[in-house]
Amino acid sequence: MKTSIVGFPRIGFLRELKFTSESYFKGEKTAKELLSTAKELRKKHWLLQKDSNLDLIPSNDFSFYDGMLDTIVMLNTIPKRYKELRLDSLSEYFAMARGYQGENGDVKALAMKKWFNTNYHYMVPEIDDDTKINLNYNKIVNEFIEAKELDIITKPVVIGAFTFLKLAKFSGEKTAYDFTEDIINAYCDLIKKLNEAGVEWIQIDEPILVTDLSSEDILFFKKLYNEILKSKGNAKILVQSYFGDIRDCYNEVINLNFDGIGLDFVEGKKTFSLIKANKFPEDKVLFAGVINGKNIWRNNYKKTLSLVNELKSYAKNIVLNTSCSLLHVPFTVENEKKLDNSYVKYFSFAAEKLNELEDLKMLLTCKTPFNNNEYVRNIKLFEEVRHGKNDFVKEKVRSLSEDDFIRSPDFYKREKLQKSIFNLPLLPTTTIGSFPQTKEVRANRLAYKKGEISEKQYKDFNKDKISECIKLQEEIGLDVLVHGEFERNDMVEYFGENLEGYLFTEKAWVQSYGTRCVKPPIIWGDISRKKAMTVEYSKYAQSITKKYVKGMLTGPVTILNWSFPREDISLRECALQLALAIRDEVLDLEANGIKIIQIDEAALREKLPLRKSDWHTEYLDWAIPAFRLVHSGVNAETQIHTHMCYSEFSDIIKDIDNMDADAITFEASRSDLTIIDSLNECMFKTEVGPGVYDIHSPRIPSTEEIVNILHKMLNKISKEKLWVNPDCGLKTRGNHETVKSLENLVKAAKIVRDEL
Ligand code: GLN
Ligand code: ZN
């Protein structure tokens, strides 16, 4: 039995690629230096995989920015506006990735989107009627040869034609079908070139196969591969799916002329039953994704061995594989020096997953696997009762009843009552929470962390900032104020650090987009609140003004979605534990005189399952109640707000309304406001604050511009329901643009208010 992985992290052991690229962007490093770092990294990563005795080592999984962007270059679909810049190829590549502003012109970057259900982002291909698809094969062949020179025959990896076209944006009259012939030719050429270079296996990634497909989609897929596979020559072609099962097209896929089929046994809930029901062809190799490529926990050898052994009676040829690319996990546990081994022994990052594949392969061939040391050690991990259990919390979750998820009185009664008590003007103005995190704010936090200043010094500084911030908001004339979030590094980490059950790593970075990485905290045990987390600052802020100051919390679903979750309890249970902890905080804020509480669910949409049929049963049916549990205990006169970092929620709009918040703010400034039509269609009851300007850019919106946008909104939203706010927190902005923008926002609201 052989082993394989779908892909490996490219950012490096210590994020070397990030730092070198960023120095190159700043002009501190030359292109040559960047290219040589990249080459070094590829070599290191291949050798590491070779040392772990991995049989099928991927190549072309390396990328300077993103694999989809590499495919855009490979298929020669670079949009005209970048070509017109007449840059060298590396600069042109980065112009697409990051935008270009310089002697040769001024162009924005390509759009970026979330890669399926991960926190990784890809660059969206743009295809217009003049686009000509043809092959530019350099990178993929060069990297294969580069590895060959190290005596490693790699398995080149490429994004497939079907996924590429399905994710592309077509801006003209033509559709994907108009490119059928050209894209077939391009992939045929590619396979030919790789054959000439001496490949054995080629991995073609088709993750789109795990999403809902129409019968036309499936016909199109078949058409593409009927043709592409004619050119395979000596190479063996693996079609690789991940992030789910291929229930819509399993039979079509196994009947095509592929040599290997990569299936996901981790997220693919139906993968095994598909195989059982439909058989797996004897002449093909099953690449069985049994090692979780997304989570950071050790594999359970007992379970995996029994799965693979059972699988053997359905598939003759099995290769042990990861469920998806290891891009989505950190590089290695070795970098974690501070965490105790009683935790670390449960962790498996990318490098450790290579060892797990090696262990499993050995165990599957050895005569007495159950006596093997590696096996025994692994079994023990899963038999041991992990510390971090909290029976009190478990019991609390177990004994929740329907009523705990329902806030009373109902929305309309609350709305009426709150309007009379708060007495806010029409079109009340507010912000999303954070104010600019200046250098001094971060320096203060760091000094405290390092023990250079006392707790009192640290807090006094923050309180001074709060009082400045409140004064500023009063001067600007905002109606509902915030404390500014100066104590928070990050909206999830801050709560994680203050909750029991969380672990933090030092270097467990995961690529999010381009050179940006995130370091998600780890949910280790049962979650509970150690002590009040936000009350002191909120109370202070409220004490120095007559206006209302919003208490500011992060919701349970967002905290969960931006953490590495446990595997030993369900996501639902974990979300409810988090909800109970945040609920305590909500009630504490209320008891301390905070009248408006905002519970951010910035990432609620992020983990929506890929298939519509799973949306409710697998996710929304617990995610929305988890949010409701957080605020169902407050009084009728306490106003609950929530915030979301996107506006594409037309398809789950009823669920958003069912969160039963009193008001919701969301990103809208860059959208075409079609969301507002959807709000009307579903008779959305929650009050809304669609962001009136884009905080992701330093640009200051004019008063007139905001007046216009408010007019547009008022055509469709009743004046009693509309809030006026920016589209997200102001943390990443500078002071100057923030003040100017907010002044214009308040002016605009006043102008429009006077017209009403
Ligand atoms: N309250 C948070 C802030 O203003 C919300 C951040 C977010 O939506 N990402 O920073
Ligand atoms: Zn936001």
mmCIF file of C-alpha atoms in Angstrom, residues 228-521:
data_model
loop_
_atom_site.group_PDB
_atom_site.id
_atom_site.type_symbol
_atom_site.label_atom_id
_atom_site.label_comp_id
_atom_site.label_asym_id
_atom_site.label_seq_id
_atom_site.Cartn_x
_atom_site.Cartn_y
_atom_site.Cartn_z
ATOM 1 C CA ILE A 228 -8.745 15.236 -21.922
ATOM 2 C CA LEU A 229 -8.102 11.647 -20.914
ATOM 3 C CA LYS A 230 -7.519 10.601 -24.510
ATOM 4 C CA SER A 231 -4.159 12.291 -24.340
ATOM 5 C CA LYS A 232 -2.892 10.650 -21.198
ATOM 6 C CA GLY A 233 -0.220 8.497 -22.812
ATOM 7 C CA ASN A 234 1.936 6.799 -20.201
ATOM 8 C CA ALA A 235 0.912 9.100 -17.408
ATOM 9 C CA LYS A 236 -1.608 7.948 -14.878
ATOM 10 C CA ILE A 237 -4.282 10.474 -14.085
ATOM 11 C CA LEU A 238 -5.727 10.941 -10.636
ATOM 12 C CA VAL A 239 -8.887 12.980 -10.269
ATOM 13 C CA GLN A 240 -8.823 14.403 -6.759
ATOM 14 C CA SER A 241 -11.916 15.595 -4.889
ATOM 15 C CA TYR A 242 -11.974 17.049 -1.377
ATOM 16 C CA PHE A 243 -14.088 18.845 1.243
ATOM 17 C CA GLY A 244 -16.976 16.397 0.876
ATOM 18 C CA ASP A 245 -18.372 13.453 -1.052
ATOM 19 C CA ILE A 246 -19.167 13.268 -4.755
ATOM 20 C CA ARG A 247 -22.693 11.914 -4.359
ATOM 21 C CA ASP A 248 -24.041 13.715 -7.453
ATOM 22 C CA CYS A 249 -21.590 12.165 -9.882
ATOM 23 C CA TYR A 250 -19.926 9.133 -8.296
ATOM 24 C CA ASN A 251 -20.942 6.752 -11.077
ATOM 25 C CA GLU A 252 -19.942 9.140 -13.820
ATOM 26 C CA VAL A 253 -16.540 9.678 -12.227
ATOM 27 C CA ILE A 254 -15.738 6.000 -11.772
ATOM 28 C CA ASN A 255 -16.772 5.261 -15.342
ATOM 29 C CA LEU A 256 -14.415 7.761 -16.888
ATOM 30 C CA ASN A 257 -10.951 6.683 -17.933
ATOM 31 C CA PHE A 258 -9.155 7.951 -14.825
ATOM 32 C CA ASP A 259 -6.462 5.754 -13.268
ATOM 33 C CA GLY A 260 -6.960 7.015 -9.765
ATOM 34 C CA ILE A 261 -9.858 8.574 -7.899
ATOM 35 C CA GLY A 262 -9.258 10.634 -4.795
ATOM 36 C CA LEU A 263 -12.124 10.621 -2.316
ATOM 37 C CA ASP A 264 -12.527 12.327 1.026
ATOM 38 C CA PHE A 265 -13.440 10.015 3.912
ATOM 39 C CA VAL A 266 -13.323 12.769 6.520
ATOM 40 C CA GLU A 267 -15.751 15.419 5.327
ATOM 41 C CA GLY A 268 -17.299 13.112 2.752
ATOM 42 C CA LYS A 269 -20.085 11.750 4.910
ATOM 43 C CA LYS A 270 -21.402 9.548 2.118
ATOM 44 C CA THR A 271 -18.122 8.467 0.563
ATOM 45 C CA PHE A 272 -18.053 4.984 2.020
ATOM 46 C CA SER A 273 -21.708 4.291 1.402
ATOM 47 C CA LEU A 274 -21.284 5.385 -2.225
ATOM 48 C CA ILE A 275 -18.539 2.829 -2.630
ATOM 49 C CA LYS A 276 -20.545 0.128 -0.908
ATOM 50 C CA ALA A 277 -23.599 0.765 -3.007
ATOM 51 C CA ASN A 278 -21.940 1.244 -6.371
ATOM 52 C CA LYS A 279 -18.666 -0.689 -6.097
ATOM 53 C CA PHE A 280 -15.264 0.650 -7.002
ATOM 54 C CA PRO A 281 -13.663 -0.381 -10.318
ATOM 55 C CA GLU A 282 -10.965 -3.032 -9.999
ATOM 56 C CA ASP A 283 -8.673 -1.437 -12.522
ATOM 57 C CA LYS A 284 -8.488 1.889 -10.704
ATOM 58 C CA VAL A 285 -6.634 3.117 -7.645
ATOM 59 C CA LEU A 286 -8.615 4.526 -4.763
ATOM 60 C CA PHE A 287 -6.796 7.423 -3.108
ATOM 61 C CA ALA A 288 -8.470 7.191 0.253
ATOM 62 C CA GLY A 289 -8.410 10.501 2.146
ATOM 63 C CA VAL A 290 -8.380 9.144 5.674
ATOM 64 C CA ILE A 291 -6.062 11.647 7.357
ATOM 65 C CA ASN A 292 -7.860 14.889 8.153
ATOM 66 C CA GLY A 293 -6.161 17.662 6.185
ATOM 67 C CA LYS A 294 -8.014 20.421 7.978
ATOM 68 C CA ASN A 295 -7.800 19.684 11.647
ATOM 69 C CA ILE A 296 -4.805 19.549 13.937
ATOM 70 C CA TRP A 297 -5.510 16.410 15.950
ATOM 71 C CA ARG A 298 -3.750 13.074 15.825
ATOM 72 C CA ASN A 299 -5.361 10.436 13.706
ATOM 73 C CA ASN A 300 -7.122 7.625 15.519
ATOM 74 C CA TYR A 301 -5.197 4.590 14.204
ATOM 75 C CA LYS A 302 -7.673 2.049 15.463
ATOM 76 C CA LYS A 303 -10.529 3.648 13.583
ATOM 77 C CA THR A 304 -8.489 4.287 10.446
ATOM 78 C CA LEU A 305 -7.112 0.757 10.296
ATOM 79 C CA SER A 306 -10.529 -0.717 10.625
ATOM 80 C CA LEU A 307 -11.883 1.632 7.954
ATOM 81 C CA VAL A 308 -9.102 0.779 5.513
ATOM 82 C CA ASN A 309 -9.366 -2.919 6.226
ATOM 83 C CA GLU A 310 -13.053 -2.821 5.501
ATOM 84 C CA LEU A 311 -12.409 -0.779 2.395
ATOM 85 C CA LYS A 312 -10.089 -3.464 1.088
ATOM 86 C CA SER A 313 -13.027 -5.687 0.298
ATOM 87 C CA TYR A 314 -14.399 -3.031 -2.044
ATOM 88 C CA ALA A 315 -11.265 -1.597 -3.610
ATOM 89 C CA LYS A 316 -8.298 -3.682 -4.723
ATOM 90 C CA ASN A 317 -5.795 -0.868 -4.988
ATOM 91 C CA ILE A 318 -5.707 1.662 -2.224
ATOM 92 C CA VAL A 319 -3.349 4.585 -1.657
ATOM 93 C CA LEU A 320 -3.504 6.179 1.781
ATOM 94 C CA ASN A 321 -4.097 9.874 1.376
ATOM 95 C CA THR A 322 -4.976 13.059 3.222
ATOM 96 C CA SER A 323 -8.563 14.275 2.956
ATOM 97 C CA CYS A 324 -7.415 17.547 1.355
ATOM 98 C CA SER A 325 -4.244 19.592 0.975
ATOM 99 C CA LEU A 326 -2.247 20.115 4.175
ATOM 100 C CA LEU A 327 -2.210 23.784 3.231
ATOM 101 C CA HIS A 328 -5.003 24.180 5.767
ATOM 102 C CA VAL A 329 -2.969 23.096 8.801
ATOM 103 C CA PRO A 330 0.162 24.602 10.368
ATOM 104 C CA PHE A 331 3.620 23.352 9.415
ATOM 105 C CA THR A 332 4.871 21.439 12.434
ATOM 106 C CA VAL A 333 4.245 20.826 16.113
ATOM 107 C CA GLU A 334 7.998 21.162 16.656
ATOM 108 C CA ASN A 335 7.633 24.914 16.748
ATOM 109 C CA GLU A 336 5.454 24.743 19.847
ATOM 110 C CA LYS A 337 7.881 25.057 22.722
ATOM 111 C CA LYS A 338 5.681 26.541 25.404
ATOM 112 C CA LEU A 339 2.759 24.161 25.504
ATOM 113 C CA ASP A 340 3.010 21.201 27.817
ATOM 114 C CA ASN A 341 3.483 17.792 26.250
ATOM 115 C CA SER A 342 0.234 16.635 27.816
ATOM 116 C CA TYR A 343 -1.428 18.773 25.134
ATOM 117 C CA VAL A 344 1.092 18.622 22.338
ATOM 118 C CA LYS A 345 1.020 14.859 22.159
ATOM 119 C CA TYR A 346 -2.484 15.142 20.750
ATOM 120 C CA PHE A 347 -1.442 17.496 17.955
ATOM 121 C CA SER A 348 -0.605 16.594 14.402
ATOM 122 C CA PHE A 349 0.267 19.381 11.970
ATOM 123 C CA ALA A 350 1.431 18.922 8.365
ATOM 124 C CA ALA A 351 4.825 17.371 9.097
ATOM 125 C CA GLU A 352 3.356 15.039 11.720
ATOM 126 C CA LYS A 353 0.620 13.933 9.356
ATOM 127 C CA LEU A 354 3.357 12.660 7.065
ATOM 128 C CA ASN A 355 4.543 10.460 9.932
ATOM 129 C CA GLU A 356 1.029 9.239 10.526
ATOM 130 C CA LEU A 357 0.762 8.109 6.913
ATOM 131 C CA GLU A 358 4.040 6.281 7.350
ATOM 132 C CA ASP A 359 2.825 4.620 10.563
ATOM 133 C CA LEU A 360 -0.477 3.571 9.026
ATOM 134 C CA LYS A 361 1.213 2.090 6.001
ATOM 135 C CA MET A 362 3.519 0.094 8.250
ATOM 136 C CA LEU A 363 0.645 -1.033 10.466
ATOM 137 C CA LEU A 364 -1.393 -2.154 7.487
ATOM 138 C CA THR A 365 1.365 -4.433 6.299
ATOM 139 C CA CYS A 366 2.783 -5.727 9.563
ATOM 140 C CA LYS A 367 1.595 -9.051 10.904
ATOM 141 C CA THR A 368 0.829 -8.014 14.444
ATOM 142 C CA PRO A 369 -0.128 -4.356 14.242
ATOM 143 C CA PHE A 370 -1.810 -4.368 17.619
ATOM 144 C CA ASN A 371 1.447 -5.059 19.416
ATOM 145 C CA ASN A 372 3.287 -2.381 17.578
ATOM 146 C CA ASN A 373 4.606 0.467 19.724
ATOM 147 C CA GLU A 374 3.252 3.232 17.533
ATOM 148 C CA TYR A 375 -0.147 1.619 17.584
ATOM 149 C CA VAL A 376 -0.179 1.110 21.329
ATOM 150 C CA ARG A 377 0.906 4.678 21.946
ATOM 151 C CA ASN A 378 -1.786 5.986 19.635
ATOM 152 C CA ILE A 379 -4.522 3.855 21.151
ATOM 153 C CA LYS A 380 -3.626 5.159 24.575
ATOM 154 C CA LEU A 381 -4.236 8.738 23.500
ATOM 155 C CA PHE A 382 -7.798 7.945 22.642
ATOM 156 C CA GLU A 383 -8.471 5.779 25.654
ATOM 157 C CA GLU A 384 -7.161 8.278 28.171
ATOM 158 C CA VAL A 385 -9.685 10.644 29.632
ATOM 159 C CA ARG A 386 -8.412 14.020 28.560
ATOM 160 C CA HIS A 387 -8.204 16.657 31.226
ATOM 161 C CA GLY A 388 -10.226 19.742 30.439
ATOM 162 C CA LYS A 389 -13.585 18.135 31.106
ATOM 163 C CA ASN A 390 -16.167 20.171 32.925
ATOM 164 C CA ASP A 391 -19.172 18.151 34.048
ATOM 165 C CA PHE A 392 -21.023 21.227 35.176
ATOM 166 C CA VAL A 393 -20.909 22.707 31.663
ATOM 167 C CA LYS A 394 -21.807 19.407 30.069
ATOM 168 C CA GLU A 395 -24.814 19.108 32.306
ATOM 169 C CA LYS A 396 -25.875 22.656 31.559
ATOM 170 C CA VAL A 397 -25.871 21.922 27.846
ATOM 171 C CA ARG A 398 -27.717 18.665 28.347
ATOM 172 C CA SER A 399 -30.478 20.251 30.351
ATOM 173 C CA LEU A 400 -31.214 23.107 27.931
ATOM 174 C CA SER A 401 -34.865 23.251 26.979
ATOM 175 C CA GLU A 402 -36.731 24.821 24.045
ATOM 176 C CA ASP A 403 -37.555 27.885 26.137
ATOM 177 C CA ASP A 404 -33.902 28.683 26.669
ATOM 178 C CA PHE A 405 -33.668 29.546 22.984
ATOM 179 C CA ILE A 406 -36.622 31.898 22.882
ATOM 180 C CA ARG A 407 -36.511 35.513 23.898
ATOM 181 C CA SER A 408 -39.689 37.061 25.066
ATOM 182 C CA PRO A 409 -41.591 39.243 24.510
ATOM 183 C CA ASP A 410 -41.504 38.952 20.740
ATOM 184 C CA PHE A 411 -39.595 41.263 18.442
ATOM 185 C CA TYR A 412 -42.421 43.712 17.703
ATOM 186 C CA LYS A 413 -43.255 44.312 21.344
ATOM 187 C CA ARG A 414 -39.591 44.852 22.105
ATOM 188 C CA GLU A 415 -39.167 47.213 19.187
ATOM 189 C CA LYS A 416 -42.030 49.385 20.334
ATOM 190 C CA LEU A 417 -40.844 49.447 23.915
ATOM 191 C CA GLN A 418 -37.247 50.152 23.000
ATOM 192 C CA LYS A 419 -38.200 53.001 20.666
ATOM 193 C CA SER A 420 -40.031 54.719 23.474
ATOM 194 C CA ILE A 421 -37.266 54.227 26.031
ATOM 195 C CA PHE A 422 -34.182 54.965 23.948
ATOM 196 C CA ASN A 423 -35.705 57.899 22.188
ATOM 197 C CA LEU A 424 -33.069 57.815 19.456
ATOM 198 C CA PRO A 425 -33.513 60.048 16.399
ATOM 199 C CA LEU A 426 -34.579 58.516 13.093
ATOM 200 C CA LEU A 427 -31.646 56.978 11.232
ATOM 201 C CA PRO A 428 -29.523 56.581 14.377
ATOM 202 C CA THR A 429 -25.790 56.697 13.712
ATOM 203 C CA THR A 430 -23.286 54.278 15.201
ATOM 204 C CA THR A 431 -20.054 52.367 14.445
ATOM 205 C CA ILE A 432 -19.261 48.653 14.446
ATOM 206 C CA GLY A 433 -17.022 48.641 17.497
ATOM 207 C CA SER A 434 -13.304 49.078 17.086
ATOM 208 C CA PHE A 435 -11.522 52.396 16.615
ATOM 209 C CA PRO A 436 -8.049 52.692 15.038
ATOM 210 C CA GLN A 437 -5.512 50.466 16.745
ATOM 211 C CA THR A 438 -2.602 52.836 16.698
ATOM 212 C CA LYS A 439 1.018 51.886 17.376
ATOM 213 C CA GLU A 440 0.769 53.073 20.965
ATOM 214 C CA VAL A 441 -2.301 50.940 21.610
ATOM 215 C CA ARG A 442 -0.467 47.837 20.429
ATOM 216 C CA ALA A 443 2.709 48.825 22.250
ATOM 217 C CA ASN A 444 0.762 49.116 25.500
ATOM 218 C CA ARG A 445 -0.674 45.627 25.084
ATOM 219 C CA LEU A 446 2.706 44.172 24.253
ATOM 220 C CA ALA A 447 4.406 45.861 27.203
ATOM 221 C CA TYR A 448 1.787 44.388 29.509
ATOM 222 C CA LYS A 449 2.155 40.922 28.014
ATOM 223 C CA LYS A 450 5.907 41.098 28.493
ATOM 224 C CA GLY A 451 5.459 42.169 32.096
ATOM 225 C CA GLU A 452 7.068 45.560 31.498
ATOM 226 C CA ILE A 453 4.130 47.485 32.943
ATOM 227 C CA SER A 454 1.688 46.688 35.744
ATOM 228 C CA GLU A 455 -1.913 45.699 35.239
ATOM 229 C CA LYS A 456 -2.979 49.056 36.592
ATOM 230 C CA GLN A 457 -0.768 50.939 34.152
ATOM 231 C CA TYR A 458 -2.087 48.825 31.327
ATOM 232 C CA LYS A 459 -5.709 49.386 32.220
ATOM 233 C CA ASP A 460 -5.300 53.081 32.940
ATOM 234 C CA PHE A 461 -3.869 53.551 29.479
ATOM 235 C CA ASN A 462 -6.832 51.751 27.935
ATOM 236 C CA LYS A 463 -9.256 53.808 29.983
ATOM 237 C CA ASP A 464 -7.612 57.006 28.789
ATOM 238 C CA LYS A 465 -8.038 55.772 25.235
ATOM 239 C CA ILE A 466 -11.685 54.944 25.930
ATOM 240 C CA SER A 467 -12.349 58.353 27.308
ATOM 241 C CA GLU A 468 -10.665 60.009 24.291
ATOM 242 C CA CYS A 469 -12.731 57.799 22.039
ATOM 243 C CA ILE A 470 -16.002 58.640 23.773
ATOM 244 C CA LYS A 471 -15.209 62.337 23.641
ATOM 245 C CA LEU A 472 -14.399 62.058 19.960
ATOM 246 C CA GLN A 473 -17.662 60.277 19.194
ATOM 247 C CA GLU A 474 -19.608 62.885 21.127
ATOM 248 C CA GLU A 475 -17.891 65.674 19.198
ATOM 249 C CA ILE A 476 -18.632 63.966 15.919
ATOM 250 C CA GLY A 477 -22.236 63.641 17.046
ATOM 251 C CA LEU A 478 -22.772 59.894 16.797
ATOM 252 C CA ASP A 479 -25.920 58.636 18.512
ATOM 253 C CA VAL A 480 -24.907 55.241 19.863
ATOM 254 C CA LEU A 481 -21.309 55.013 21.008
ATOM 255 C CA VAL A 482 -18.732 52.250 21.446
ATOM 256 C CA HIS A 483 -15.753 51.938 23.772
ATOM 257 C CA GLY A 484 -13.318 51.314 20.904
ATOM 258 C CA GLU A 485 -11.978 47.799 21.672
ATOM 259 C CA PHE A 486 -8.448 48.975 22.511
ATOM 260 C CA GLU A 487 -7.909 45.988 24.795
ATOM 261 C CA ARG A 488 -8.487 43.490 21.982
ATOM 262 C CA ASN A 489 -5.861 42.020 19.720
ATOM 263 C CA ASP A 490 -8.441 40.080 17.783
ATOM 264 C CA MET A 491 -12.152 39.529 18.159
ATOM 265 C CA VAL A 492 -11.792 35.784 18.724
ATOM 266 C CA GLU A 493 -8.432 35.543 20.454
ATOM 267 C CA TYR A 494 -9.508 38.052 23.100
ATOM 268 C CA PHE A 495 -12.418 35.881 24.177
ATOM 269 C CA GLY A 496 -10.456 32.657 23.787
ATOM 270 C CA GLU A 497 -7.841 33.986 26.194
ATOM 271 C CA ASN A 498 -10.502 34.761 28.735
ATOM 272 C CA LEU A 499 -12.347 31.465 28.487
ATOM 273 C CA GLU A 500 -11.518 28.158 30.107
ATOM 274 C CA GLY A 501 -10.976 25.423 27.540
ATOM 275 C CA TYR A 502 -8.820 27.275 25.009
ATOM 276 C CA LEU A 503 -5.181 26.731 24.016
ATOM 277 C CA PHE A 504 -2.895 29.097 22.134
ATOM 278 C CA THR A 505 0.022 28.179 19.945
ATOM 279 C CA GLU A 506 3.164 30.141 19.191
ATOM 280 C CA LYS A 507 3.719 29.447 15.528
ATOM 281 C CA ALA A 508 0.777 27.446 14.253
ATOM 282 C CA TRP A 509 0.163 29.723 11.276
ATOM 283 C CA VAL A 510 -2.099 28.809 8.406
ATOM 284 C CA GLN A 511 -2.188 30.640 5.073
ATOM 285 C CA SER A 512 -5.334 32.672 4.666
ATOM 286 C CA TYR A 513 -4.560 34.528 1.455
ATOM 287 C CA GLY A 514 -1.352 35.465 -0.330
ATOM 288 C CA THR A 515 1.227 36.197 2.323
ATOM 289 C CA ARG A 516 -1.373 36.568 5.068
ATOM 290 C CA CYS A 517 -1.594 33.873 7.694
ATOM 291 C CA VAL A 518 -3.874 33.347 10.670
ATOM 292 C CA LYS A 519 -3.156 31.547 13.902
ATOM 293 C CA PRO A 520 -6.476 30.078 15.036
ATOM 294 C CA PRO A 521 -6.725 29.253 18.741
#
